[in-house]
Amino acid sequence: MLDSVRGRLTLWYSIVLGLVLVFLAVLTYLLYWHNTSQRTDSNIAEISDAFVTTFNAELADETGPDAVKNAAHESMLEHRFRDTFFVLLDPSGNVLQSSLDLPRTATSRDRPTPDFFSSESFRALVAAASNPSTLRTIRGHGSKDGFRAQARPLSAGGRTYTLVVLQSLHPQKEMMEDIRDTFLWAIPIALLLASIGGYFLARKSLAPVAAMASQARGMGAANLHSRLAIANERDELGQLALSFNQLLERLEASFEQQRRFMADASHELRTPVAILRGEAEVTLSQAERSTAEYRETLAILRDESQRLAHVIEDLFTLTRADAGQYPLTFRDAYLDELAGEALVRARSLALTKNITLTSAIEPDLPIRADEALLGRMLLNLLDNAIKYSPLGSTVNLACCRQGDHYLVSVSDNGPGIPADLQPRIFERFFRADKARSRSEGDTAGAGLGLSIARWIAEAHHGRLELTRSDPSGSTFTATLPVSPPI
Ligand code: ADP
C-alpha cells in the first residue's frame, strides 16, 4: 500500500490529522479543567458570601448562649447544596455546627469522614483562615477526588469563629472523565473516517495520473499524433497533461522534420547516383567508343560525383550542427580579409557567367570567428547570387561596422524570390525553382546552402536574413557581433 502515492498520501494525512486532533483534545481538556477549577473557586466564594449574609441575619434574630450555633444551624438549613458543606468552628477550633449533621440530601455523594476535621490539611487550612481568599484542595477523607475548601474568619458576639466551606471535586472530576472518554473514542473514529475519506479522495484525484500513464504506455514513434485526454486544463494534472501533449507535439514535429530530412536527403542522393549509373551504362553498352566520347562521359561522371560529394558534405555538416557536435574553432580574424578571400574563390564561377564582382569592404574589421565556417557562409551567399543572376550582371559584397555588429550584405540583380516563397528559402532542401536549379548542371545545389549559411551566422551569435528581394534583385544580410559571447 505504501508503494502507491495515494497510500503514502493517506498515511501522512492521517498522521498529521491524528497529531492535530490529539493536540486539540489535550488543549481543550486543559482549558476546560482550568476554567472549571476557576468556576468552582468563584462558586465557593459566592456561596460562602451568601451564607455569611444569611448567618448575620439569623444571628440578629437569635438571643441566648446558643445564638451563634442556632444561627449557623438555620443558615445551613437554608443553604443546602448538592456536594457543598459548611462547618463552623468556635474560637478554640472545635466544630460548633456542621451541615454534615443535617439529614443527607438525596443527591449528595462524597462526604468528609469524621477524621477529616482532625487531619493535618484541615488544620493548615484553618490556620490560614485569616486570609479570606484561602482555598485549598484536600484529598482523601471520604472523597477519592478530594474537596475544594475555603476557610474564613466570622465575627459573632465579639468573638471570632471560623467558617469552612467544602465542595466535593467529584462532579468536576466526573465531567473531566466524560470529556476524556469522549475524546478517546471520538478521535479514533474521526481519524478512521478521515483516513477512509482521504484514501478515496487521493484515489479519485490520482485516477487521471493512472489514466495518463496507461495512455502514455501505448504511445510510440508510430502513433505520436495521439494526445492525452485533458479533463480540466486549469488544475495541476491538466497542466501536466498539457505539458506532456506539448512535448509530444514538439517530438512529433521533430520526428516529422527528421523523416522529411531523410526522405529529401535520399532523394537528393539518388538523382546523382542514377545519373552516374546511367552514363556508365550508356557508355558501356557499346564495345568501342571514341576517346572523345569516353572523355565526355568521364567529365559527366566527375561533375556528378563532385555534386554528390558536395551534397554529402552539406548533409554531414547539418547533422553534426543539429547534434551540436560540429567542432567550432573561434580565432581572432579579420572580416575584410575573409570577405576578400571569398571574392577570389567566387571569381571563377562569376567568370563563367560573365558576372562582375564588386565590393564595398571597410578595412580593418577584426572579428572573433571560425574562419573556415564564416568563409563558407560568404561563399554560399556569393555562389547563390552568381547562380541566380543573369549573364553579364553585377554581384556586390559589402562589409561594414555598425556599433558592436558587422553587416555583411551580398546583393545581385537576379530575378528575386517570389514573395510567397521568401519565408521558406532557409528551409532544408527548399528550392524556389527546382527545375531551374537542376538545369544549372554542376552548380545546381540541393537546397542546403542557405540553411548552412544561416546556421553559421547563428553559431556566431548573429543572424542571416533576406533583406531585399524584388524583380530587380536580392540582398542577403548577415548581422554578426564583433565579439561573440563564446
Ligand atoms: P540551392 O542549393 O538551391 O542554391 P540554397 O539553400 O542556397 O539552395 O537556396 C535555396 C533557394 O533560394 C534556391 O533554390 C533559390 O531558389 C533561392 N535563392 C537563394 N539565393 C537566391 C538569390 N540570390 N536569388 C534568387 N533566388 C535565390
mmCIF file of C-alpha atoms in Angstrom, residues 80-81 83-85 98-117 140-144 146-147 166 168 170:
data_model
loop_
_atom_site.group_PDB
_atom_site.id
_atom_site.type_symbol
_atom_site.label_atom_id
_atom_site.label_comp_id
_atom_site.label_asym_id
_atom_site.label_seq_id
_atom_site.Cartn_x
_atom_site.Cartn_y
_atom_site.Cartn_z
ATOM 1 C CA ARG A 80 -28.320 23.142 51.302
ATOM 2 C CA PHE A 81 -26.425 22.449 48.114
ATOM 3 C CA ASP A 83 -21.869 18.409 47.276
ATOM 4 C CA THR A 84 -21.309 21.617 49.347
ATOM 5 C CA PHE A 85 -20.844 21.529 53.136
ATOM 6 C CA SER A 98 -21.707 21.272 60.698
ATOM 7 C CA SER A 99 -24.051 20.759 57.769
ATOM 8 C CA LEU A 100 -22.879 17.147 57.761
ATOM 9 C CA ASP A 101 -25.102 16.618 60.781
ATOM 10 C CA LEU A 102 -28.157 17.604 58.771
ATOM 11 C CA PRO A 103 -30.116 14.834 57.025
ATOM 12 C CA ARG A 104 -28.408 13.776 53.763
ATOM 13 C CA THR A 105 -29.684 15.265 50.577
ATOM 14 C CA ALA A 106 -30.621 12.586 48.083
ATOM 15 C CA THR A 107 -28.019 13.637 45.612
ATOM 16 C CA SER A 108 -25.011 14.186 47.842
ATOM 17 C CA ARG A 109 -22.285 11.627 47.208
ATOM 18 C CA ASP A 110 -18.888 12.423 48.711
ATOM 19 C CA ARG A 111 -18.954 13.428 52.366
ATOM 20 C CA PRO A 112 -15.929 14.156 54.530
ATOM 21 C CA THR A 113 -15.351 11.445 57.151
ATOM 22 C CA PRO A 114 -15.042 12.455 60.846
ATOM 23 C CA ASP A 115 -11.216 12.168 60.753
ATOM 24 C CA PHE A 116 -11.264 14.910 58.104
ATOM 25 C CA PHE A 117 -11.511 17.596 60.785
ATOM 26 C CA GLY A 140 -8.800 11.711 50.932
ATOM 27 C CA HIS A 141 -11.063 11.557 53.968
ATOM 28 C CA GLY A 142 -14.145 10.342 52.201
ATOM 29 C CA SER A 143 -13.547 11.540 48.669
ATOM 30 C CA LYS A 144 -11.121 9.972 46.223
ATOM 31 C CA GLY A 146 -10.823 15.455 47.226
ATOM 32 C CA PHE A 147 -12.549 18.601 48.403
ATOM 33 C CA LEU A 166 -16.245 22.417 51.438
ATOM 34 C CA SER A 168 -16.562 17.876 46.651
ATOM 35 C CA HIS A 170 -16.096 14.542 42.395
#
